[in-house]
Amino acid sequence: LDLQPENIAGQAPFSFAWSSGENTPRISVTGSGSQTYRLSVTDGNGCRTAASTVIRATGIEGISLRNDTLLCLGDSLLLRPDVRAGEYRCAWSTGSQEPFIHVLPLVTTRYEVYVETAAGCRDTFFTRVALQPPPQVTLPDSFRVCTGDSLLLSPQTTVQGLVFRWDNGVHTPNQRIVALSSSVYSLTVADSKGCKTVLSTRVRTLPLPLVQLPEVLSPCKGSSLSIQHLINAPAGVAAVNWSNGSRERTLAFTAVDTTLLACRIRDVQGCVGSDTVAVRPLPVPDLQLPEKVAACIGERIRITPLSTAGDSYAIRWNTGIIAPFIEVLARQTEPYTAIATNTYACADTATTLLQAQPLPEVSILGEKAYCASGSGQLKAAVSSNARPLQYLWSTGSREATTPVDTSNN
């Protein structure tokens, strides 16, 4: 605002003395509030007069700037004078001369704007933007987990009263997931003032070692077999565990009863793969022959199994004959073996020993010639280790001796 005296009377020249210290006829005044300005004027004759005026600075009516603001760190803010007057121009402390500015402060900042209206009124407005740091929350950048395993995602913080929102819709701080494929999980955490922290973590799934076993094995009962599996473990195999306690890659197993065997493979990354095989033993014939049979040399004898429990079967003898039994001529002591095979191709073997007994050598002792009506006795002399001996004379006697009577012959 410019101040100058009006209607000066007296003899020129005039001298001026303002209470603000200026000595010019016109002065410019600025400031705020109410101020009193005094002027002393002296004419050429030395006559002096004085006058005063009060200036009340009320600012520019109809313009204001927002109050001090608390802003979340990382957020932006629009600053614009609230104008209810006519046209105006701005000069911001940031250097901008636009009617409004977008600010993104990194620290607490005071922003000023100089406003001049078309009428020449000028004033300066300011606002203070303080920063609220986001809530301090931590979450690991990544996890490595075996495919199919569960994992607890648990952010860590000491701040109370936070609101959590995961991108999959979960609203609790912690969530347990089942890792079926590699994924990224995002978490937004907000405090009571609305300031937010956005976190993300990558869950990388590790492939499981692939184990392949036959679905079913059907060996003959009592037979031994080796169970082998196919393994695809790119990371390398760390351990093999069978359900029967074996730790060998190839399982040596005797099939006795129907059972389910499981093989569990752990690779060097700690991931586990498994598979099972059902072992269903097939029935085996129960073939039994007598331990030994005896026959006299030259005698024909039938060898028949004592029992052949089981399903239908065929018996093959070591003579090449396929029959339930065989008849052989005893020539010498020798074994005979039979193999019974059922419809499942399961077989049982039994052996018997045929003992060929030598014939006894017999001679008759005693008189061979007798007078008519004579009598005597004949005795059988036998060379044989077999005991007891049985005798049969033509006379009907069954003793070692027999009487001779020629009276009737």
mmCIF file of C-alpha atoms in Angstrom:
data_model
loop_
_atom_site.group_PDB
_atom_site.id
_atom_site.type_symbol
_atom_site.label_atom_id
_atom_site.label_comp_id
_atom_site.label_asym_id
_atom_site.label_seq_id
_atom_site.Cartn_x
_atom_site.Cartn_y
_atom_site.Cartn_z
ATOM 1 C CA LEU A 1 0.000 0.000 0.000
ATOM 2 C CA ASP A 2 1.318 3.507 -0.901
ATOM 3 C CA LEU A 3 0.874 6.414 1.512
ATOM 4 C CA GLN A 4 1.245 10.132 0.578
ATOM 5 C CA PRO A 5 -0.081 13.463 1.995
ATOM 6 C CA GLU A 6 -2.939 15.291 0.276
ATOM 7 C CA ASN A 7 -3.843 19.043 0.141
ATOM 8 C CA ILE A 8 -0.521 20.461 1.371
ATOM 9 C CA ALA A 9 -0.728 24.251 2.018
ATOM 10 C CA GLY A 10 2.183 26.605 2.694
ATOM 11 C CA GLN A 11 5.333 27.907 1.089
ATOM 12 C CA ALA A 12 7.330 25.437 -0.947
ATOM 13 C CA PRO A 13 9.661 23.707 -0.763
ATOM 14 C CA PHE A 14 8.375 21.064 1.655
ATOM 15 C CA SER A 15 10.291 18.528 3.650
ATOM 16 C CA PHE A 16 8.814 15.219 4.909
ATOM 17 C CA ALA A 17 9.552 13.036 7.892
ATOM 18 C CA TRP A 18 7.687 9.679 8.295
ATOM 19 C CA SER A 19 7.619 7.758 11.534
ATOM 20 C CA SER A 20 8.956 4.791 9.579
ATOM 21 C CA GLY A 21 12.098 6.846 8.786
ATOM 22 C CA GLU A 22 11.442 7.684 5.129
ATOM 23 C CA ASN A 23 11.879 11.318 3.910
ATOM 24 C CA THR A 24 9.965 11.022 0.634
ATOM 25 C CA PRO A 25 6.475 12.348 -0.102
ATOM 26 C CA ARG A 26 5.234 8.769 -0.843
ATOM 27 C CA ILE A 27 6.058 5.515 0.945
ATOM 28 C CA SER A 28 5.034 1.895 0.465
ATOM 29 C CA VAL A 29 3.890 -0.057 3.480
ATOM 30 C CA THR A 30 3.630 -3.799 4.106
ATOM 31 C CA GLY A 31 3.010 -6.005 7.107
ATOM 32 C CA SER A 32 0.219 -7.544 9.052
ATOM 33 C CA GLY A 33 -2.037 -6.413 11.822
ATOM 34 C CA SER A 34 -2.665 -2.728 12.646
ATOM 35 C CA GLN A 35 0.120 -0.121 12.302
ATOM 36 C CA THR A 36 0.096 3.689 12.807
ATOM 37 C CA TYR A 37 2.080 5.894 10.412
ATOM 38 C CA ARG A 38 2.898 9.567 11.330
ATOM 39 C CA LEU A 39 4.052 12.269 8.908
ATOM 40 C CA SER A 40 5.636 15.643 9.758
ATOM 41 C CA VAL A 41 5.710 18.268 6.936
ATOM 42 C CA THR A 42 7.824 21.552 7.083
ATOM 43 C CA ASP A 43 7.384 24.315 4.470
ATOM 44 C CA GLY A 44 9.928 26.806 3.178
ATOM 45 C CA ASN A 45 9.124 29.302 5.979
ATOM 46 C CA GLY A 46 9.870 26.718 8.612
ATOM 47 C CA CYS A 47 6.235 26.214 9.489
ATOM 48 C CA ARG A 48 5.506 22.617 10.504
ATOM 49 C CA THR A 49 2.382 20.446 10.618
ATOM 50 C CA ALA A 50 1.797 16.748 11.410
ATOM 51 C CA ALA A 51 -0.766 14.063 10.545
ATOM 52 C CA SER A 52 -1.202 10.327 11.232
ATOM 53 C CA THR A 53 -3.143 7.367 9.830
ATOM 54 C CA VAL A 54 -3.781 3.750 10.942
ATOM 55 C CA ILE A 55 -3.284 0.876 8.469
ATOM 56 C CA ARG A 56 -5.052 -2.373 9.281
ATOM 57 C CA ALA A 57 -3.741 -5.351 7.240
ATOM 58 C CA THR A 58 -6.540 -7.898 6.883
ATOM 59 C CA GLY A 59 -5.031 -10.077 4.139
ATOM 60 C CA ILE A 60 -6.757 -10.959 0.903
ATOM 61 C CA GLU A 61 -10.351 -11.618 1.558
ATOM 62 C CA GLY A 62 -11.695 -14.832 0.090
ATOM 63 C CA ILE A 63 -8.404 -16.793 -0.187
ATOM 64 C CA SER A 64 -6.977 -19.422 2.211
ATOM 65 C CA LEU A 65 -4.689 -22.483 2.184
ATOM 66 C CA ARG A 66 -5.354 -25.807 3.864
ATOM 67 C CA ASN A 67 -4.387 -26.375 7.491
ATOM 68 C CA ASP A 68 -1.297 -28.247 8.514
ATOM 69 C CA THR A 69 -1.459 -31.828 7.251
ATOM 70 C CA LEU A 70 -0.177 -35.210 8.421
ATOM 71 C CA LEU A 71 0.764 -37.190 5.307
ATOM 72 C CA CYS A 72 1.790 -40.830 5.021
ATOM 73 C CA LEU A 73 5.354 -41.186 3.820
ATOM 74 C CA GLY A 74 5.328 -41.990 0.144
ATOM 75 C CA ASP A 75 1.918 -40.419 -0.515
ATOM 76 C CA SER A 76 1.420 -37.281 -2.607
ATOM 77 C CA LEU A 77 -0.731 -34.255 -1.751
ATOM 78 C CA LEU A 78 -2.499 -31.616 -3.838
ATOM 79 C CA LEU A 79 -2.024 -28.055 -2.525
ATOM 80 C CA ARG A 80 -4.393 -25.416 -3.943
ATOM 81 C CA PRO A 81 -5.442 -22.088 -2.457
ATOM 82 C CA ASP A 82 -9.098 -22.011 -1.575
ATOM 83 C CA VAL A 83 -10.113 -19.041 -3.695
ATOM 84 C CA ARG A 84 -13.376 -17.212 -3.188
ATOM 85 C CA ALA A 85 -12.189 -13.962 -4.803
ATOM 86 C CA GLY A 86 -11.685 -13.103 -8.446
ATOM 87 C CA GLU A 87 -8.635 -13.717 -10.545
ATOM 88 C CA TYR A 88 -5.253 -14.202 -8.906
ATOM 89 C CA ARG A 89 -1.760 -15.415 -9.544
ATOM 90 C CA CYS A 90 0.456 -17.634 -7.385
ATOM 91 C CA ALA A 91 4.126 -18.020 -6.663
ATOM 92 C CA TRP A 92 4.972 -21.140 -4.642
ATOM 93 C CA SER A 93 8.038 -21.699 -2.531
ATOM 94 C CA THR A 94 8.799 -24.667 -4.761
ATOM 95 C CA GLY A 95 9.234 -22.283 -7.700
ATOM 96 C CA SER A 96 5.967 -23.224 -9.378
ATOM 97 C CA GLN A 97 3.610 -20.482 -10.506
ATOM 98 C CA GLU A 98 0.688 -22.804 -11.152
ATOM 99 C CA PRO A 99 -2.596 -22.395 -9.272
ATOM 100 C CA PHE A 100 -1.920 -25.735 -7.544
ATOM 101 C CA ILE A 101 0.974 -28.115 -6.962
ATOM 102 C CA HIS A 102 1.405 -31.835 -6.259
ATOM 103 C CA VAL A 103 3.915 -32.465 -3.510
ATOM 104 C CA LEU A 104 5.664 -35.690 -2.467
ATOM 105 C CA PRO A 105 7.722 -34.688 0.553
ATOM 106 C CA LEU A 106 10.365 -36.997 1.972
ATOM 107 C CA VAL A 107 10.643 -35.013 5.204
ATOM 108 C CA THR A 108 8.344 -32.641 7.090
ATOM 109 C CA THR A 109 8.116 -29.542 4.866
ATOM 110 C CA ARG A 110 6.652 -26.030 5.041
ATOM 111 C CA TYR A 111 5.086 -24.880 1.787
ATOM 112 C CA GLU A 112 4.393 -21.170 1.082
ATOM 113 C CA VAL A 113 2.391 -19.513 -1.668
ATOM 114 C CA TYR A 114 2.415 -15.817 -2.561
ATOM 115 C CA VAL A 115 -0.969 -14.726 -3.945
ATOM 116 C CA GLU A 116 -1.724 -11.458 -5.778
ATOM 117 C CA THR A 117 -5.225 -10.590 -6.899
ATOM 118 C CA ALA A 118 -6.201 -8.621 -9.964
ATOM 119 C CA ALA A 119 -6.915 -5.694 -7.656
ATOM 120 C CA GLY A 120 -3.271 -5.671 -6.559
ATOM 121 C CA CYS A 121 -3.840 -7.153 -3.119
ATOM 122 C CA ARG A 122 -1.046 -9.445 -2.075
ATOM 123 C CA ASP A 123 -0.557 -11.906 0.731
ATOM 124 C CA THR A 124 1.476 -15.001 1.644
ATOM 125 C CA PHE A 125 -0.049 -18.234 2.901
ATOM 126 C CA PHE A 126 1.693 -21.322 4.230
ATOM 127 C CA THR A 127 0.956 -24.849 5.395
ATOM 128 C CA ARG A 128 3.085 -27.457 7.080
ATOM 129 C CA VAL A 129 3.064 -31.058 5.820
ATOM 130 C CA ALA A 130 4.327 -33.526 8.445
ATOM 131 C CA LEU A 131 5.132 -37.132 7.557
ATOM 132 C CA GLN A 132 3.786 -40.279 9.185
ATOM 133 C CA PRO A 133 6.088 -43.267 8.562
ATOM 134 C CA PRO A 134 4.398 -46.457 7.322
ATOM 135 C CA PRO A 135 3.976 -49.344 9.772
ATOM 136 C CA GLN A 136 7.154 -51.348 10.187
ATOM 137 C CA VAL A 137 6.402 -54.906 9.037
ATOM 138 C CA THR A 138 8.826 -57.504 7.669
ATOM 139 C CA LEU A 139 8.253 -60.583 5.532
ATOM 140 C CA PRO A 140 10.919 -62.801 3.929
ATOM 141 C CA ASP A 141 11.460 -62.076 0.251
ATOM 142 C CA SER A 142 11.105 -65.716 -0.745
ATOM 143 C CA PHE A 143 10.495 -69.259 0.442
ATOM 144 C CA ARG A 144 11.530 -72.633 -0.987
ATOM 145 C CA VAL A 145 9.128 -75.439 -0.202
ATOM 146 C CA CYS A 146 8.462 -78.905 -1.559
ATOM 147 C CA THR A 147 5.435 -79.171 -3.826
ATOM 148 C CA GLY A 148 2.330 -80.058 -1.813
ATOM 149 C CA ASP A 149 3.779 -79.015 1.555
ATOM 150 C CA SER A 150 2.082 -76.443 3.747
ATOM 151 C CA LEU A 151 3.750 -73.150 4.635
ATOM 152 C CA LEU A 152 2.914 -70.495 7.234
ATOM 153 C CA LEU A 153 3.245 -66.942 5.921
ATOM 154 C CA SER A 154 3.796 -64.856 9.053
ATOM 155 C CA PRO A 155 4.742 -61.150 8.856
ATOM 156 C CA GLN A 156 6.681 -59.779 11.839
ATOM 157 C CA THR A 157 5.883 -56.450 13.526
ATOM 158 C CA THR A 158 5.809 -54.813 16.948
ATOM 159 C CA VAL A 159 3.100 -52.298 16.003
ATOM 160 C CA GLN A 160 -0.347 -52.808 17.483
ATOM 161 C CA GLY A 161 -3.724 -52.213 15.864
ATOM 162 C CA LEU A 162 -2.686 -52.924 12.272
ATOM 163 C CA VAL A 163 -5.051 -54.108 9.563
ATOM 164 C CA PHE A 164 -3.801 -56.893 7.260
ATOM 165 C CA ARG A 165 -5.071 -57.766 3.798
ATOM 166 C CA TRP A 166 -3.540 -60.440 1.586
ATOM 167 C CA ASP A 167 -4.090 -60.378 -2.144
ATOM 168 C CA ASN A 168 -5.933 -63.708 -1.951
ATOM 169 C CA GLY A 169 -8.583 -62.201 0.336
ATOM 170 C CA VAL A 170 -7.253 -63.330 3.725
ATOM 171 C CA HIS A 171 -7.620 -60.641 6.420
ATOM 172 C CA THR A 172 -5.571 -62.227 9.207
ATOM 173 C CA PRO A 173 -1.885 -61.480 9.826
ATOM 174 C CA ASN A 174 -0.844 -65.092 9.286
ATOM 175 C CA GLN A 175 -2.065 -67.527 6.690
ATOM 176 C CA ARG A 176 -1.169 -71.130 5.970
ATOM 177 C CA ILE A 177 -0.961 -72.130 2.342
ATOM 178 C CA VAL A 178 -0.491 -75.396 0.473
ATOM 179 C CA ALA A 179 2.247 -74.837 -2.095
ATOM 180 C CA LEU A 180 1.060 -76.511 -5.280
ATOM 181 C CA SER A 181 2.937 -74.211 -7.664
ATOM 182 C CA SER A 182 5.330 -71.267 -7.519
ATOM 183 C CA SER A 183 3.416 -68.081 -6.651
ATOM 184 C CA VAL A 184 3.839 -64.526 -5.392
ATOM 185 C CA TYR A 185 1.805 -63.418 -2.363
ATOM 186 C CA SER A 186 1.257 -59.704 -1.622
ATOM 187 C CA LEU A 187 0.295 -58.201 1.722
ATOM 188 C CA THR A 188 -0.996 -54.684 2.470
ATOM 189 C CA VAL A 189 -0.711 -53.521 6.092
ATOM 190 C CA ALA A 190 -2.454 -50.309 7.244
ATOM 191 C CA ASP A 191 -2.189 -48.476 10.557
ATOM 192 C CA SER A 192 -4.837 -46.441 12.350
ATOM 193 C CA LYS A 193 -3.883 -43.289 10.375
ATOM 194 C CA GLY A 194 -4.342 -45.059 7.058
ATOM 195 C CA CYS A 195 -0.636 -45.300 6.271
ATOM 196 C CA LYS A 196 0.214 -48.499 4.431
ATOM 197 C CA THR A 197 3.093 -50.854 3.857
ATOM 198 C CA VAL A 198 2.961 -53.219 0.891
ATOM 199 C CA LEU A 199 5.015 -56.407 1.060
ATOM 200 C CA SER A 200 5.368 -59.399 -1.213
ATOM 201 C CA THR A 201 7.038 -62.779 -1.010
ATOM 202 C CA ARG A 202 7.704 -65.405 -3.649
ATOM 203 C CA VAL A 203 6.960 -69.019 -2.801
ATOM 204 C CA ARG A 204 9.013 -71.321 -5.007
ATOM 205 C CA THR A 205 7.917 -74.951 -5.149
ATOM 206 C CA LEU A 206 10.555 -77.647 -5.462
ATOM 207 C CA PRO A 207 9.749 -80.760 -7.523
ATOM 208 C CA LEU A 208 9.210 -83.992 -5.641
ATOM 209 C CA PRO A 209 11.344 -87.012 -6.495
ATOM 210 C CA LEU A 210 9.329 -89.368 -8.688
ATOM 211 C CA VAL A 211 9.115 -92.981 -7.537
ATOM 212 C CA GLN A 212 7.516 -95.640 -9.733
ATOM 213 C CA LEU A 213 6.758 -99.163 -8.545
ATOM 214 C CA PRO A 214 4.670 -101.895 -10.188
ATOM 215 C CA GLU A 215 1.084 -101.669 -9.045
ATOM 216 C CA VAL A 216 0.859 -105.384 -8.219
ATOM 217 C CA LEU A 217 3.376 -108.234 -8.018
ATOM 218 C CA SER A 218 2.114 -111.840 -7.955
ATOM 219 C CA PRO A 219 5.019 -114.215 -7.284
ATOM 220 C CA CYS A 220 4.611 -117.786 -6.184
ATOM 221 C CA LYS A 221 4.272 -118.084 -2.423
ATOM 222 C CA GLY A 222 7.608 -118.594 -0.714
ATOM 223 C CA SER A 223 9.656 -117.415 -3.661
ATOM 224 C CA SER A 224 12.294 -114.700 -3.393
ATOM 225 C CA LEU A 225 12.126 -111.640 -5.591
ATOM 226 C CA SER A 226 13.913 -108.336 -6.064
ATOM 227 C CA ILE A 227 11.660 -105.289 -6.197
ATOM 228 C CA GLN A 228 13.173 -102.482 -8.245
ATOM 229 C CA HIS A 229 11.807 -98.989 -8.692
ATOM 230 C CA LEU A 230 12.330 -96.181 -11.127
ATOM 231 C CA ILE A 231 13.530 -92.942 -9.505
ATOM 232 C CA ASN A 232 13.612 -89.483 -11.047
ATOM 233 C CA ALA A 233 15.294 -87.185 -8.529
ATOM 234 C CA PRO A 234 17.156 -84.368 -10.327
ATOM 235 C CA ALA A 235 18.470 -83.017 -7.019
ATOM 236 C CA GLY A 236 19.944 -86.386 -6.065
ATOM 237 C CA VAL A 237 18.752 -89.119 -3.691
ATOM 238 C CA ALA A 238 19.599 -88.693 -0.018
ATOM 239 C CA ALA A 239 17.767 -91.659 1.525
ATOM 240 C CA VAL A 240 15.610 -94.666 0.628
ATOM 241 C CA ASN A 241 13.192 -96.169 3.151
ATOM 242 C CA TRP A 242 10.970 -99.222 2.615
ATOM 243 C CA SER A 243 8.038 -99.896 4.899
ATOM 244 C CA ASN A 244 9.639 -103.163 6.052
ATOM 245 C CA GLY A 245 12.729 -101.284 7.296
ATOM 246 C CA SER A 246 15.041 -101.862 4.341
ATOM 247 C CA ARG A 247 17.137 -98.917 3.140
ATOM 248 C CA GLU A 248 18.348 -100.504 -0.095
ATOM 249 C CA ARG A 249 17.325 -99.211 -3.487
ATOM 250 C CA THR A 250 16.528 -102.765 -4.609
ATOM 251 C CA LEU A 251 14.448 -104.713 -2.096
ATOM 252 C CA ALA A 252 15.119 -108.441 -1.650
ATOM 253 C CA PHE A 253 11.835 -109.918 -0.483
ATOM 254 C CA THR A 254 10.347 -113.351 0.209
ATOM 255 C CA ALA A 255 6.675 -113.550 -0.694
ATOM 256 C CA VAL A 256 4.842 -115.245 2.159
ATOM 257 C CA ASP A 257 1.624 -113.308 2.764
ATOM 258 C CA THR A 258 -0.339 -110.669 0.907
ATOM 259 C CA THR A 259 1.138 -107.304 1.875
ATOM 260 C CA LEU A 260 1.448 -103.690 0.764
ATOM 261 C CA LEU A 261 4.997 -102.373 0.530
ATOM 262 C CA ALA A 262 5.763 -98.653 0.415
ATOM 263 C CA CYS A 263 8.966 -97.022 -0.785
ATOM 264 C CA ARG A 264 9.798 -93.490 0.400
ATOM 265 C CA ILE A 265 12.556 -91.454 -1.306
ATOM 266 C CA ARG A 266 14.023 -88.252 0.174
ATOM 267 C CA ASP A 267 16.182 -86.074 -2.073
ATOM 268 C CA VAL A 268 19.003 -83.758 -1.009
ATOM 269 C CA GLN A 269 16.574 -80.801 -0.848
ATOM 270 C CA GLY A 270 14.463 -82.630 1.724
ATOM 271 C CA CYS A 271 11.548 -83.320 -0.623
ATOM 272 C CA VAL A 272 9.882 -86.717 -0.418
ATOM 273 C CA GLY A 273 8.274 -88.930 -3.038
ATOM 274 C CA SER A 274 6.689 -92.336 -2.477
ATOM 275 C CA ASP A 275 4.872 -95.194 -4.146
ATOM 276 C CA THR A 276 3.422 -98.541 -3.126
ATOM 277 C CA VAL A 277 3.311 -102.050 -4.554
ATOM 278 C CA ALA A 278 0.849 -104.786 -3.587
ATOM 279 C CA VAL A 279 2.452 -108.213 -3.230
ATOM 280 C CA ARG A 280 -0.118 -110.977 -3.671
ATOM 281 C CA PRO A 281 1.533 -114.420 -3.509
ATOM 282 C CA LEU A 282 0.048 -117.145 -5.688
ATOM 283 C CA PRO A 283 -0.734 -120.578 -4.221
ATOM 284 C CA VAL A 284 1.879 -123.285 -4.572
ATOM 285 C CA PRO A 285 1.070 -127.068 -4.712
ATOM 286 C CA ASP A 286 1.991 -128.989 -1.572
ATOM 287 C CA LEU A 287 3.610 -132.136 -2.993
ATOM 288 C CA GLN A 288 4.709 -134.875 -0.586
ATOM 289 C CA LEU A 289 6.341 -138.210 -1.351
ATOM 290 C CA PRO A 290 7.388 -140.902 1.123
ATOM 291 C CA GLU A 291 10.961 -140.456 2.203
ATOM 292 C CA LYS A 292 11.808 -143.877 0.755
ATOM 293 C CA VAL A 293 10.169 -146.968 -0.708
ATOM 294 C CA ALA A 294 11.559 -150.478 -0.932
ATOM 295 C CA ALA A 295 11.097 -153.197 -3.569
ATOM 296 C CA CYS A 296 12.871 -156.392 -4.421
ATOM 297 C CA ILE A 297 15.107 -156.293 -7.419
ATOM 298 C CA GLY A 298 13.058 -157.153 -10.459
ATOM 299 C CA GLU A 299 9.801 -156.177 -8.773
ATOM 300 C CA ARG A 300 7.504 -153.502 -10.252
ATOM 301 C CA ILE A 301 6.394 -150.855 -7.781
ATOM 302 C CA ARG A 302 4.012 -147.908 -7.988
ATOM 303 C CA ILE A 303 5.211 -144.597 -6.491
ATOM 304 C CA THR A 304 2.298 -142.324 -5.551
ATOM 305 C CA PRO A 305 2.418 -138.861 -3.802
ATOM 306 C CA LEU A 306 1.183 -138.874 -0.225
ATOM 307 C CA SER A 307 -0.646 -135.523 -0.757
ATOM 308 C CA THR A 308 -0.922 -132.767 -3.352
ATOM 309 C CA ALA A 309 -2.866 -129.990 -1.650
ATOM 310 C CA GLY A 310 -3.675 -126.958 -3.758
ATOM 311 C CA ASP A 311 -5.339 -126.039 -7.021
ATOM 312 C CA SER A 312 -5.281 -128.229 -10.103
ATOM 313 C CA TYR A 313 -1.785 -129.276 -11.022
ATOM 314 C CA ALA A 314 0.276 -131.554 -13.241
ATOM 315 C CA ILE A 315 3.068 -133.818 -11.990
ATOM 316 C CA ARG A 316 6.204 -134.397 -14.041
ATOM 317 C CA TRP A 317 8.568 -137.145 -12.929
ATOM 318 C CA ASN A 318 12.269 -137.142 -13.553
ATOM 319 C CA THR A 319 11.680 -140.100 -15.892
ATOM 320 C CA GLY A 320 9.870 -137.696 -18.230
ATOM 321 C CA ILE A 321 6.433 -139.100 -17.490
ATOM 322 C CA ILE A 322 3.601 -136.694 -16.692
ATOM 323 C CA ALA A 323 1.170 -138.606 -14.508
ATOM 324 C CA PRO A 324 -0.213 -138.618 -10.948
ATOM 325 C CA PHE A 325 1.983 -141.685 -10.218
ATOM 326 C CA ILE A 326 4.606 -143.896 -11.858
ATOM 327 C CA GLU A 327 5.311 -147.616 -11.925
ATOM 328 C CA VAL A 328 8.951 -148.577 -12.070
ATOM 329 C CA LEU A 329 10.950 -151.784 -12.134
ATOM 330 C CA ALA A 330 13.328 -151.982 -9.217
ATOM 331 C CA ARG A 331 16.776 -152.570 -10.624
ATOM 332 C CA GLN A 332 18.928 -150.577 -8.226
ATOM 333 C CA THR A 333 18.614 -148.091 -5.391
ATOM 334 C CA GLU A 334 17.939 -144.677 -6.933
ATOM 335 C CA PRO A 335 15.964 -141.445 -6.292
ATOM 336 C CA TYR A 336 12.789 -140.454 -8.069
ATOM 337 C CA THR A 337 11.754 -136.773 -8.201
ATOM 338 C CA ALA A 338 8.344 -135.292 -8.968
ATOM 339 C CA ILE A 339 7.508 -131.667 -9.783
ATOM 340 C CA ALA A 340 3.887 -130.541 -9.315
ATOM 341 C CA THR A 341 2.976 -127.385 -11.282
ATOM 342 C CA ASN A 342 -0.404 -125.623 -10.946
ATOM 343 C CA THR A 343 -2.228 -123.322 -13.349
ATOM 344 C CA TYR A 344 -0.314 -120.279 -11.948
ATOM 345 C CA ALA A 345 2.972 -121.960 -13.001
ATOM 346 C CA CYS A 346 3.887 -122.303 -9.337
ATOM 347 C CA ALA A 347 5.640 -125.558 -8.540
ATOM 348 C CA ASP A 348 6.648 -127.774 -5.646
ATOM 349 C CA THR A 349 9.234 -130.567 -5.760
ATOM 350 C CA ALA A 350 9.500 -133.794 -3.769
ATOM 351 C CA THR A 351 11.936 -136.715 -3.943
ATOM 352 C CA THR A 352 11.736 -140.318 -2.733
ATOM 353 C CA LEU A 353 14.454 -142.961 -2.605
ATOM 354 C CA LEU A 354 13.644 -146.325 -4.160
ATOM 355 C CA GLN A 355 15.619 -148.970 -2.298
ATOM 356 C CA ALA A 356 16.086 -152.044 -4.470
ATOM 357 C CA GLN A 357 16.326 -155.044 -2.091
ATOM 358 C CA PRO A 358 18.462 -158.020 -3.261
ATOM 359 C CA LEU A 359 16.717 -161.449 -3.522
ATOM 360 C CA PRO A 360 17.670 -163.965 -0.796
ATOM 361 C CA GLU A 361 19.913 -166.951 -1.864
ATOM 362 C CA VAL A 362 18.346 -170.238 -0.666
ATOM 363 C CA SER A 363 19.769 -173.758 -0.512
ATOM 364 C CA ILE A 364 18.146 -176.919 0.931
ATOM 365 C CA LEU A 365 20.114 -178.967 3.381
ATOM 366 C CA GLY A 366 19.381 -182.603 4.121
ATOM 367 C CA GLU A 367 19.196 -186.025 2.470
ATOM 368 C CA LYS A 368 17.938 -185.836 -1.026
ATOM 369 C CA ALA A 369 17.309 -189.628 -1.489
ATOM 370 C CA TYR A 370 15.170 -191.783 0.823
ATOM 371 C CA CYS A 371 14.118 -195.471 0.881
ATOM 372 C CA ALA A 372 10.522 -196.328 0.279
ATOM 373 C CA SER A 373 8.485 -195.597 3.334
ATOM 374 C CA GLY A 374 11.404 -193.534 4.643
ATOM 375 C CA SER A 375 11.317 -190.214 6.476
ATOM 376 C CA GLY A 376 13.640 -187.343 7.239
ATOM 377 C CA GLN A 377 13.924 -183.546 7.447
ATOM 378 C CA LEU A 378 14.959 -180.796 5.043
ATOM 379 C CA LYS A 379 16.276 -177.395 6.148
ATOM 380 C CA ALA A 380 16.344 -174.121 4.157
ATOM 381 C CA ALA A 381 19.676 -172.307 4.349
ATOM 382 C CA VAL A 382 19.178 -168.611 3.427
ATOM 383 C CA SER A 383 21.908 -166.084 2.646
ATOM 384 C CA SER A 384 20.248 -162.701 3.371
ATOM 385 C CA ASN A 385 20.644 -159.849 5.808
ATOM 386 C CA ALA A 386 16.941 -159.149 5.767
ATOM 387 C CA ARG A 387 15.150 -160.064 8.950
ATOM 388 C CA PRO A 388 12.716 -161.529 9.703
ATOM 389 C CA LEU A 389 12.532 -164.228 7.053
ATOM 390 C CA GLN A 390 9.367 -165.949 5.876
ATOM 391 C CA TYR A 391 9.325 -169.482 4.490
ATOM 392 C CA LEU A 392 6.859 -171.411 2.342
ATOM 393 C CA TRP A 393 7.584 -175.050 1.431
ATOM 394 C CA SER A 394 5.686 -177.019 -1.185
ATOM 395 C CA THR A 395 4.483 -179.143 1.640
ATOM 396 C CA GLY A 396 2.758 -176.095 3.087
ATOM 397 C CA SER A 397 5.225 -175.600 5.873
ATOM 398 C CA ARG A 398 6.146 -172.107 6.802
ATOM 399 C CA GLU A 399 9.078 -172.915 8.991
ATOM 400 C CA ALA A 400 12.786 -173.016 8.203
ATOM 401 C CA THR A 401 12.597 -176.849 8.187
ATOM 402 C CA THR A 402 10.060 -179.262 6.814
ATOM 403 C CA PRO A 403 9.651 -183.049 7.473
ATOM 404 C CA VAL A 404 10.052 -185.603 4.635
ATOM 405 C CA ASP A 405 7.837 -188.735 4.511
ATOM 406 C CA THR A 406 8.081 -191.000 1.419
ATOM 407 C CA SER A 407 5.561 -193.567 2.555
ATOM 408 C CA ASN A 408 2.884 -191.867 0.563
ATOM 409 C CA ASN A 409 5.004 -191.008 -2.476
#
